[in-house]
Short mmCIF file of C-alpha atoms and ligand atoms in Angstrom, two decimals:
data_model
loop_
_atom_site.label_atom_id
_atom_site.label_comp_id
_atom_site.label_asym_id
_atom_site.label_seq_id
_atom_site.Cartn_x
_atom_site.Cartn_y
_atom_site.Cartn_z
CA UNK A 1 96.89 -22.06 59.69
CA UNK A 2 95.24 -19.41 61.63
CA UNK A 3 95.04 -18.67 65.22
CA UNK A 4 91.09 -19.08 64.97
CA UNK A 5 89.50 -22.71 65.14
CA UNK A 6 85.78 -23.61 64.77
CA UNK A 7 83.88 -23.20 68.05
CA UNK A 8 84.08 -26.47 70.00
CA UNK A 9 81.60 -28.61 69.11
CA UNK A 10 80.94 -27.20 65.87
CA UNK A 11 82.39 -28.08 62.38
CA UNK A 12 82.93 -26.92 58.73
CA UNK A 13 81.69 -28.76 55.70
CA UNK A 14 84.63 -28.45 53.25
CA UNK A 15 83.66 -28.82 49.33
CA UNK A 16 84.76 -32.40 49.10
CA UNK A 17 82.33 -33.23 51.80
CA UNK A 18 79.44 -31.35 50.81
CA UNK A 19 79.16 -33.37 47.63
CA UNK A 20 77.92 -35.95 50.46
CA UNK A 21 75.80 -33.55 51.99
CA UNK A 22 73.95 -32.48 48.55
CA UNK A 23 73.62 -36.43 47.84
CA UNK A 24 71.84 -37.40 50.68
CA UNK A 25 69.71 -33.89 50.70
CA UNK A 26 68.49 -34.76 47.10
CA UNK A 27 66.92 -37.74 48.28
CA UNK A 28 65.27 -36.73 50.91
CA UNK A 29 63.30 -33.73 48.93
CA UNK A 30 62.76 -36.55 46.24
CA UNK A 31 61.47 -38.92 48.87
CA UNK A 32 59.31 -36.42 50.66
CA UNK A 33 57.99 -35.11 47.45
CA UNK A 34 57.06 -38.72 46.34
CA UNK A 35 55.23 -38.82 49.57
CA UNK A 36 53.36 -35.38 49.08
CA UNK A 37 55.18 -33.50 51.99
CA UNK A 38 56.31 -29.48 51.60
CA UNK A 39 59.26 -27.83 52.86
CA UNK A 40 59.00 -25.69 55.74
CA UNK A 41 61.91 -23.49 56.82
CA UNK A 42 61.46 -21.56 60.39
CA UNK A 43 63.56 -19.27 61.93
CA UNK A 44 66.69 -20.41 63.55
CA UNK A 45 65.96 -18.60 67.12
CA UNK A 46 62.47 -18.68 68.78
CA UNK A 47 61.51 -17.07 72.24
CA UNK A 48 62.87 -19.25 74.72
CA UNK A 49 59.44 -19.85 76.33
CA UNK A 50 58.37 -21.70 73.40
CA UNK A 51 60.70 -24.62 74.23
CA UNK A 52 59.93 -24.31 77.64
CA UNK A 53 56.76 -25.03 77.14
CA UNK A 54 56.71 -27.32 74.65
CA UNK A 55 59.81 -29.81 75.38
CA UNK A 56 58.89 -29.44 79.23
CA UNK A 57 61.13 -28.07 81.97
CA UNK A 58 62.53 -31.35 83.51
CA UNK A 59 64.20 -32.56 80.04
CA UNK A 60 67.76 -32.60 79.38
CA UNK A 61 67.51 -29.83 76.31
CA UNK A 62 65.58 -27.24 78.37
CA UNK A 63 67.14 -27.81 81.78
CA UNK A 64 70.62 -27.29 80.58
CA UNK A 65 71.56 -27.48 76.54
CA UNK A 66 70.02 -24.35 75.32
CA UNK A 67 71.64 -21.40 73.97
CA UNK A 68 69.87 -18.76 75.28
CA UNK A 69 70.22 -14.56 75.21
CA UNK A 70 68.91 -11.49 75.45
CA UNK A 71 69.26 -9.12 72.44
CA UNK A 72 68.09 -6.45 74.31
CA UNK A 73 68.67 -5.71 77.72
CA UNK A 74 65.13 -5.44 79.20
CA UNK A 75 63.78 -7.62 76.36
CA UNK A 76 62.38 -11.28 75.78
CA UNK A 77 64.86 -14.09 76.15
CA UNK A 78 65.36 -15.66 72.91
CA UNK A 79 67.20 -19.18 72.40
CA UNK A 80 68.77 -20.93 69.33
CA UNK A 81 66.60 -23.68 68.50
CA UNK A 82 67.56 -26.85 69.61
CA UNK A 83 64.98 -29.12 67.81
CA UNK A 84 62.27 -28.30 64.79
CA UNK A 85 59.01 -29.40 66.15
CA UNK A 86 58.22 -26.79 68.37
CA UNK A 87 58.78 -24.40 65.77
CA UNK A 88 57.15 -25.87 62.90
CA UNK A 89 53.93 -25.99 65.22
CA UNK A 90 54.39 -22.19 66.44
CA UNK A 91 54.37 -21.74 62.39
CA UNK A 92 51.35 -23.76 61.57
CA UNK A 93 49.16 -22.20 64.54
CA UNK A 94 50.63 -18.64 63.69
CA UNK A 95 50.12 -19.15 60.18
CA UNK A 96 46.34 -20.71 60.67
CA UNK A 97 47.20 -23.42 58.38
CA UNK A 98 44.36 -25.71 60.05
CA UNK A 99 41.95 -23.52 58.53
CA UNK A 100 43.29 -24.01 55.06
CA UNK A 101 42.97 -27.58 55.34
CA UNK A 102 43.07 -29.87 58.36
CA UNK A 103 45.99 -32.13 57.37
CA UNK A 104 49.41 -30.62 56.29
CA UNK A 105 52.57 -32.76 55.23
CA UNK A 106 55.48 -30.64 56.29
CA UNK A 107 59.29 -31.57 56.24
CA UNK A 108 62.74 -29.63 56.81
CA UNK A 109 66.54 -30.02 56.83
CA UNK A 110 67.52 -27.64 59.49
CA UNK A 111 70.66 -27.18 61.79
CA UNK A 112 70.10 -27.13 65.37
CA UNK A 113 71.80 -26.10 68.61
CA UNK A 114 72.68 -27.78 71.85
CA UNK A 115 74.93 -27.05 74.40
CA UNK A 116 75.90 -30.57 74.59
CA UNK A 117 79.29 -32.30 75.82
CA UNK A 118 80.57 -32.76 72.32
CA UNK A 119 81.65 -36.27 71.31
CA UNK A 120 81.90 -38.39 68.37
CA UNK A 121 78.17 -37.93 66.63
CA UNK A 122 77.57 -35.05 69.35
CA UNK A 123 77.87 -31.71 68.36
CA UNK A 124 76.59 -28.27 69.62
CA UNK A 125 75.62 -27.21 66.20
CA UNK A 126 74.13 -30.39 64.21
CA UNK A 127 71.41 -30.54 61.51
CA UNK A 128 68.17 -32.98 61.34
CA UNK A 129 66.11 -34.05 58.70
CA UNK A 130 62.44 -34.32 59.72
CA UNK A 131 58.68 -34.66 59.31
CA UNK A 132 55.75 -33.27 60.99
CA UNK A 133 52.07 -34.50 59.78
CA UNK A 134 49.90 -32.29 61.67
CA UNK A 135 46.15 -32.82 61.58
CA UNK A 136 46.55 -36.43 62.15
CA UNK A 137 47.99 -38.91 64.08
CA UNK A 138 45.90 -42.12 63.41
CA UNK A 139 47.66 -45.46 63.17
CA UNK A 140 47.85 -44.86 59.17
CA UNK A 141 49.52 -41.49 59.72
CA UNK A 142 51.98 -43.02 62.14
CA UNK A 143 52.98 -45.59 59.93
CA UNK A 144 52.81 -43.39 56.76
CA UNK A 145 55.57 -41.20 58.72
CA UNK A 146 57.26 -44.61 59.67
CA UNK A 147 57.38 -45.85 55.85
CA UNK A 148 58.75 -42.15 54.74
CA UNK A 149 61.46 -42.31 56.98
CA UNK A 150 62.26 -46.22 55.90
CA UNK A 151 62.17 -45.40 52.79
CA UNK A 152 64.63 -42.37 52.81
CA UNK A 153 67.24 -45.09 54.45
CA UNK A 154 66.61 -47.68 51.67
CA UNK A 155 66.87 -44.99 48.84
CA UNK A 156 70.30 -43.95 50.62
CA UNK A 157 71.74 -47.75 50.34
CA UNK A 158 71.83 -47.91 54.29
CA UNK A 159 71.53 -51.26 55.85
CA UNK A 160 71.36 -52.78 59.47
CA UNK A 161 69.13 -50.96 61.04
CA UNK A 162 66.83 -51.45 63.87
CA UNK A 163 63.25 -49.55 64.40
CA UNK A 164 62.31 -49.67 68.01
CA UNK A 165 58.76 -49.03 68.72
CA UNK A 166 56.51 -48.55 72.00
CA UNK A 167 53.47 -47.22 72.81
CA UNK A 168 53.53 -44.46 75.86
CA UNK A 169 49.72 -44.44 75.85
CA UNK A 170 47.57 -41.29 76.64
CA UNK A 171 48.55 -39.05 79.50
CA UNK A 172 46.00 -40.79 82.04
CA UNK A 173 47.77 -44.21 81.35
CA UNK A 174 51.05 -42.77 81.78
CA UNK A 175 50.10 -40.92 85.04
CA UNK A 176 48.85 -44.48 86.44
CA UNK A 177 52.30 -46.23 85.21
CA UNK A 178 54.48 -43.35 86.76
CA UNK A 179 53.11 -44.05 89.91
CA UNK A 180 53.81 -47.46 89.67
CA UNK A 181 57.37 -46.91 88.61
CA UNK A 182 58.28 -44.74 91.27
CA UNK A 183 57.21 -47.17 93.76
CA UNK A 184 59.43 -49.83 92.16
CA UNK A 185 62.42 -47.38 91.89
CA UNK A 186 62.05 -45.75 95.36
CA UNK A 187 63.92 -48.96 97.37
CA UNK A 188 66.78 -48.56 94.99
CA UNK A 189 67.17 -44.51 94.97
CA UNK A 190 69.64 -44.58 97.81
CA UNK A 191 72.01 -46.43 95.06
CA UNK A 192 71.66 -43.63 92.65
CA UNK A 193 73.71 -40.72 91.69
CA UNK A 194 72.37 -37.00 92.21
CA UNK A 195 71.18 -36.52 88.49
CA UNK A 196 69.79 -40.07 88.51
CA UNK A 197 68.04 -39.07 91.90
CA UNK A 198 66.51 -35.88 90.52
CA UNK A 199 65.12 -37.66 87.51
CA UNK A 200 63.33 -39.91 90.04
CA UNK A 201 61.78 -36.94 91.30
CA UNK A 202 61.02 -34.85 88.43
CA UNK A 203 61.05 -37.38 85.24
CA UNK A 204 60.86 -40.83 86.17
CA UNK A 205 60.38 -42.16 82.73
CA UNK A 206 63.47 -41.07 81.47
CA UNK A 207 65.24 -43.65 84.06
CA UNK A 208 64.24 -46.09 81.54
CA UNK A 209 66.32 -45.30 78.86
CA UNK A 210 69.57 -44.53 80.94
CA UNK A 211 72.68 -46.01 79.48
CA UNK A 212 74.04 -46.95 83.09
CA UNK A 213 74.65 -50.68 83.16
CA UNK A 214 73.34 -50.88 86.78
CA UNK A 215 70.09 -48.84 86.26
CA UNK A 216 69.68 -51.10 82.94
CA UNK A 217 69.76 -53.83 85.37
CA UNK A 218 67.26 -52.93 87.88
CA UNK A 219 64.89 -51.40 84.96
CA UNK A 220 64.56 -54.61 83.38
CA UNK A 221 62.45 -55.94 85.98
CA UNK A 222 60.48 -52.47 86.44
CA UNK A 223 56.87 -52.43 85.53
CA UNK A 224 56.20 -52.34 81.74
CA UNK A 225 54.59 -49.31 80.56
CA UNK A 226 52.48 -51.73 77.96
CA UNK A 227 50.60 -53.03 80.80
CA UNK A 228 49.00 -49.58 81.93
CA UNK A 229 47.59 -48.99 78.65
CA UNK A 230 43.85 -48.37 78.50
CA UNK A 231 42.07 -50.60 75.90
CA UNK A 232 41.80 -48.03 73.18
CA UNK A 233 45.80 -47.03 73.41
CA UNK A 234 46.19 -50.79 73.30
CA UNK A 235 44.16 -51.03 70.29
CA UNK A 236 45.62 -48.00 68.57
CA UNK A 237 49.12 -49.54 68.93
CA UNK A 238 47.86 -52.76 67.39
CA UNK A 239 46.81 -51.01 64.76
CA UNK A 240 50.04 -49.50 64.17
CA UNK A 241 51.95 -52.79 64.42
CA UNK A 242 49.43 -54.57 62.21
CA UNK A 243 50.03 -51.79 59.23
CA UNK A 244 53.53 -51.94 59.64
CA UNK A 245 53.29 -55.71 58.82
CA UNK A 246 51.33 -55.03 56.09
CA UNK A 247 53.72 -52.78 55.06
CA UNK A 248 56.56 -54.99 55.59
CA UNK A 249 58.38 -52.53 57.82
CA UNK A 250 60.57 -54.58 60.19
CA UNK A 251 60.46 -53.44 63.62
CA UNK A 252 61.21 -54.51 67.28
CA UNK A 253 58.90 -53.75 70.27
CA UNK A 254 60.90 -52.09 72.76
CA UNK A 255 58.69 -51.80 76.21
CA UNK A 256 61.44 -49.42 77.76
CA UNK A 257 61.60 -46.90 74.89
CA UNK A 258 60.33 -43.83 75.95
CA UNK A 259 61.56 -40.50 74.28
CA UNK A 260 63.27 -37.41 76.04
CA UNK A 261 60.64 -34.61 75.11
CA UNK A 262 57.69 -34.18 77.06
CA UNK A 263 55.25 -34.07 74.60
CA UNK A 264 54.91 -37.36 73.10
CA UNK A 265 52.17 -39.77 73.27
CA UNK A 266 51.02 -43.32 72.26
CA UNK A 267 53.56 -44.13 69.54
CA UNK A 268 57.16 -43.83 70.00
CA UNK A 269 59.70 -44.93 67.84
CA UNK A 270 63.61 -44.99 67.62
CA UNK A 271 65.98 -45.85 64.45
CA UNK A 272 69.25 -47.13 65.51
CA UNK A 273 72.36 -48.45 63.50
CA UNK A 274 74.90 -51.08 64.69
CA UNK A 275 77.64 -48.53 63.16
CA UNK A 276 77.34 -46.10 65.17
CA UNK A 277 79.18 -46.49 68.79
CA UNK A 278 77.36 -45.21 72.14
CA UNK A 279 75.52 -42.63 70.37
CA UNK A 280 73.58 -45.36 68.36
CA UNK A 281 70.39 -43.69 67.62
CA UNK A 282 69.93 -42.24 64.29
CA UNK A 283 66.79 -40.87 64.86
CA UNK A 284 63.26 -40.90 66.45
CA UNK A 285 59.95 -39.32 66.79
CA UNK A 286 56.37 -40.11 67.72
CA UNK A 287 52.92 -38.76 67.93
CA UNK A 288 52.89 -35.07 69.89
CA UNK A 289 48.68 -34.64 69.84
CA UNK A 290 49.05 -32.37 73.07
CA UNK A 291 51.76 -29.84 71.94
CA UNK A 292 49.50 -27.52 70.03
CA UNK A 293 47.44 -27.32 72.96
CA UNK A 294 50.38 -26.64 75.14
CA UNK A 295 51.37 -23.67 72.83
CA UNK A 296 48.14 -22.28 73.21
CA UNK A 297 45.44 -23.45 70.94
CA UNK A 298 42.03 -23.77 71.75
CA UNK A 299 42.00 -27.42 70.19
CA UNK A 300 44.31 -30.03 70.24
CA UNK A 301 45.94 -30.77 66.86
CA UNK A 302 46.88 -34.55 66.31
CA UNK A 303 50.24 -34.88 65.14
CA UNK A 304 53.24 -37.31 64.40
CA UNK A 305 56.61 -36.40 63.07
CA UNK A 306 60.46 -37.79 63.39
CA UNK A 307 64.05 -36.05 63.16
CA UNK A 308 66.86 -37.90 61.84
CA UNK A 309 70.44 -36.79 62.77
CA UNK A 310 72.31 -35.49 59.26
CA UNK A 311 75.85 -35.96 60.84
CA UNK A 312 74.95 -39.41 62.12
CA UNK A 313 73.28 -40.56 59.03
CA UNK A 314 76.67 -39.66 56.96
CA UNK A 315 78.69 -41.56 59.82
CA UNK A 316 76.82 -44.51 59.08
CA UNK A 317 77.00 -44.15 55.05
CA UNK A 318 80.90 -43.38 55.20
CA UNK A 319 81.15 -46.71 57.46
CA UNK A 320 78.97 -48.59 55.18
CA UNK A 321 81.01 -47.30 51.84
CA UNK A 322 78.16 -45.66 50.28
CA UNK A 323 79.87 -42.32 49.90
CA UNK A 324 82.70 -43.19 47.95
CA UNK A 325 81.33 -42.81 44.44
CA UNK A 326 80.20 -39.46 44.84
CA UNK A 327 83.11 -36.89 42.98
CA UNK A 328 82.48 -33.90 41.68
CA UNK A 329 81.97 -33.30 38.06
CA UNK A 330 84.53 -30.31 36.75
CA UNK A 331 83.23 -27.23 34.44
CA UNK A 332 82.73 -28.37 30.67
CA UNK A 333 85.45 -25.37 29.98
CA UNK A 334 88.69 -24.07 31.04
CA UNK A 335 90.03 -21.46 28.84
CA UNK A 336 93.61 -21.55 28.38
CA UNK A 337 95.03 -18.10 27.23
CA UNK A 338 98.42 -17.49 25.70
CA UNK A 339 99.38 -14.54 27.76
CA UNK A 340 97.34 -12.35 30.34
CA UNK A 341 96.97 -9.60 27.50
CA UNK A 342 94.38 -11.52 26.01
CA UNK A 343 92.14 -11.51 29.21
CA UNK A 344 89.93 -9.21 27.94
CA UNK A 345 89.09 -10.85 24.62
CA UNK A 346 88.90 -14.17 26.76
CA UNK A 347 86.52 -12.97 28.92
CA UNK A 348 84.30 -11.95 26.21
CA UNK A 349 84.30 -15.84 25.36
CA UNK A 350 83.96 -16.88 28.58
CA UNK A 351 80.61 -14.82 29.24
CA UNK A 352 79.25 -15.96 25.83
CA UNK A 353 80.00 -19.76 26.89
CA UNK A 354 78.28 -18.85 30.16
CA UNK A 355 75.16 -17.21 28.89
CA UNK A 356 74.77 -20.29 26.81
CA UNK A 357 74.80 -22.07 30.09
CA UNK A 358 78.16 -23.87 29.60
CA UNK A 359 79.79 -23.90 32.77
CA UNK A 360 83.24 -22.14 31.81
CA UNK A 361 86.29 -21.05 34.13
CA UNK A 362 89.43 -19.19 33.41
CA UNK A 363 92.54 -18.30 35.22
CA UNK A 364 92.91 -14.80 36.98
CA UNK A 365 96.06 -15.16 38.39
CA UNK A 366 98.19 -14.77 35.40
CA UNK A 367 99.44 -18.25 35.20
CA UNK A 368 101.53 -19.81 32.38
CA UNK A 369 99.99 -21.64 29.79
CA UNK A 370 101.40 -24.71 31.41
CA UNK A 371 100.14 -23.88 34.70
CA UNK A 372 96.54 -23.30 33.54
CA UNK A 373 96.45 -26.58 31.70
CA UNK A 374 97.43 -28.42 34.75
CA UNK A 375 94.88 -26.70 36.68
CA UNK A 376 92.21 -27.59 34.03
CA UNK A 377 93.13 -31.23 34.21
CA UNK A 378 93.16 -30.80 38.24
CA UNK A 379 89.59 -29.85 38.58
CA UNK A 380 88.24 -32.34 35.50
CA UNK A 381 87.61 -29.91 33.27
CA UNK A 382 85.93 -31.69 30.31
CA UNK A 383 87.74 -29.37 27.40
CA UNK A 384 90.42 -26.83 27.02
CA UNK A 385 89.54 -23.72 25.16
CA UNK A 386 92.77 -22.06 23.69
CA UNK A 387 92.96 -18.42 22.77
CA UNK A 388 96.15 -16.96 21.48
CA UNK A 389 97.02 -13.83 19.65
CA UNK A 390 96.26 -15.63 16.41
CA UNK A 391 92.75 -17.47 17.45
CA UNK A 392 92.09 -13.80 18.68
CA UNK A 393 92.48 -12.39 15.51
CA UNK A 394 90.74 -15.26 13.41
CA UNK A 395 88.23 -15.86 16.02
CA UNK A 396 88.60 -19.60 15.48
CA UNK A 397 89.88 -21.60 18.80
CA UNK A 398 91.16 -24.75 19.56
CA UNK A 399 89.15 -26.77 21.51
CA UNK A 400 90.72 -29.81 23.23
CA UNK A 401 88.42 -32.91 24.84
CA UNK A 402 90.69 -33.31 27.96
CA UNK A 403 89.66 -37.02 27.98
CA UNK A 404 90.23 -38.07 24.46
CA UNK A 405 92.97 -35.48 23.86
CA UNK A 406 91.28 -34.64 20.18
CA UNK A 407 91.59 -31.44 19.36
CA UNK A 408 89.74 -29.36 16.79
CA UNK A 409 89.69 -25.81 15.76
CA UNK A 410 86.17 -24.03 15.66
CA UNK A 411 84.55 -20.75 15.89
CA UNK A 412 82.73 -20.07 18.98
CA UNK A 413 79.56 -20.69 17.64
CA UNK A 414 80.14 -24.23 16.46
CA UNK A 415 81.77 -24.72 20.06
CA UNK A 416 78.39 -23.30 21.79
CA UNK A 417 76.46 -26.01 19.09
CA UNK A 418 78.99 -28.85 19.98
CA UNK A 419 78.51 -27.94 23.85
CA UNK A 420 74.79 -27.48 24.27
CA UNK A 421 73.49 -30.38 21.90
CA UNK A 422 71.57 -32.69 23.81
CA UNK A 423 73.08 -35.75 23.74
CA UNK A 424 71.07 -38.79 21.17
CA UNK A 425 69.52 -41.38 23.59
P1 AMP B 501 66.43 -36.06 69.38
O1 AMP B 501 65.56 -34.67 68.73
O2 AMP B 501 67.22 -35.81 70.42
O3 AMP B 501 65.53 -37.02 69.33
O4 AMP B 501 67.29 -36.22 68.28
C1 AMP B 501 67.11 -37.01 66.72
C2 AMP B 501 68.42 -37.17 66.45
O5 AMP B 501 69.06 -36.13 66.19
C3 AMP B 501 69.40 -38.50 67.39
O6 AMP B 501 68.92 -39.65 66.67
C4 AMP B 501 70.63 -37.74 66.42
O7 AMP B 501 70.93 -38.68 65.43
C5 AMP B 501 70.55 -36.54 66.22
N1 AMP B 501 71.08 -35.65 67.40
C6 AMP B 501 70.49 -35.30 68.42
N2 AMP B 501 71.37 -34.33 69.12
C7 AMP B 501 72.68 -34.47 68.57
C8 AMP B 501 73.82 -33.88 68.75
N3 AMP B 501 74.14 -33.11 69.64
N4 AMP B 501 74.80 -34.01 67.79
C9 AMP B 501 74.19 -34.62 66.57
N5 AMP B 501 73.15 -35.30 66.35
C10 AMP B 501 72.83 -34.99 67.58
#
């Protein structure tokens, strides 16, 4: 073993596990396609002020979790992206996408970076898939995004999920509510520790999603955001719930659900799985109509989206036994050489097979025929193709089906014909 280890909070995904990732990614691409969403890819780092502006200075992410650096001494500060929404909205505005069409349906699978304390389901580099529907945030748009998310989970076979939903109202509703919440919490402030008192000062909504049992007890009787919604915000939320009912999506209204990021408004939602431990949130999202304005757009751009943690998704699937049937299919042909002097001839055959689209591998460690055969079986090759002195002269090769052990002698042209034939259905 080398003295080097992966950096704390990061991990390798070795080939066996990559199969699971590719399976999940394939379903995500498929479902996003079915819903008419196009993939977007943005840079892994952005100027730091993009995140300060969008996520909000009082959040944990901006306050203490960003990997920030200055590539040039006097240059602008840069941050590895801790989430995707800000970068996607920046790309949307920079690319003038709104001028081309009012509504853009985008999705991504991307790596993110947060300087958090690593634990199960919490890493410093992790991956999310998510969707940003930009240009609409009506109840119809909100429920479409939630349906897409639940569709992915359904397609992956994941059960036992709980979708929690709440309305954060508009900015004025929230302002009025925060006054009432602060008033309610103030008498308890003496028992709060430093960070909690700071939250009360700077971002009291975040106290609602504290995991501390004592705080949860206090918060249970706090005023409810739902009682502070304007009638238009309440109507909007009722419509969302109505459409979810129409689409047979199960949900629980959670009056204490607030999202950690500042830019959310109106509907916010989270999906949790009982298969996860303390970090039970699989993903979440909501509406963020104010974000474009925060980033300097003259018009507000309605938008709604969600993000789901890929690592946690895979943890849940593993626990539910949904990954065990995934196994790699081996190459079609393993070329077994009698002697390494035949490498030149054998590699010509190998190239011809590959050019015909037949996946072919061969030895380059000068191993014995016996170890080449062992290797062919180990990697689950479908056929072994034998190249010896005699075969090289006659150009007729032994082709052994490693499943049935049947063997035939055929010229290369017939081997290619056999291996590239479309099976009759
Ligand atoms: P957020 O962007 O904070 O709303 O997170 C959305 C989802 O991303 C969470 O529910 C997790 O599944 C996942 N996630 C967030 N932070 C981490 C992390 N540090 N490590 C692994 N997954 C994470």
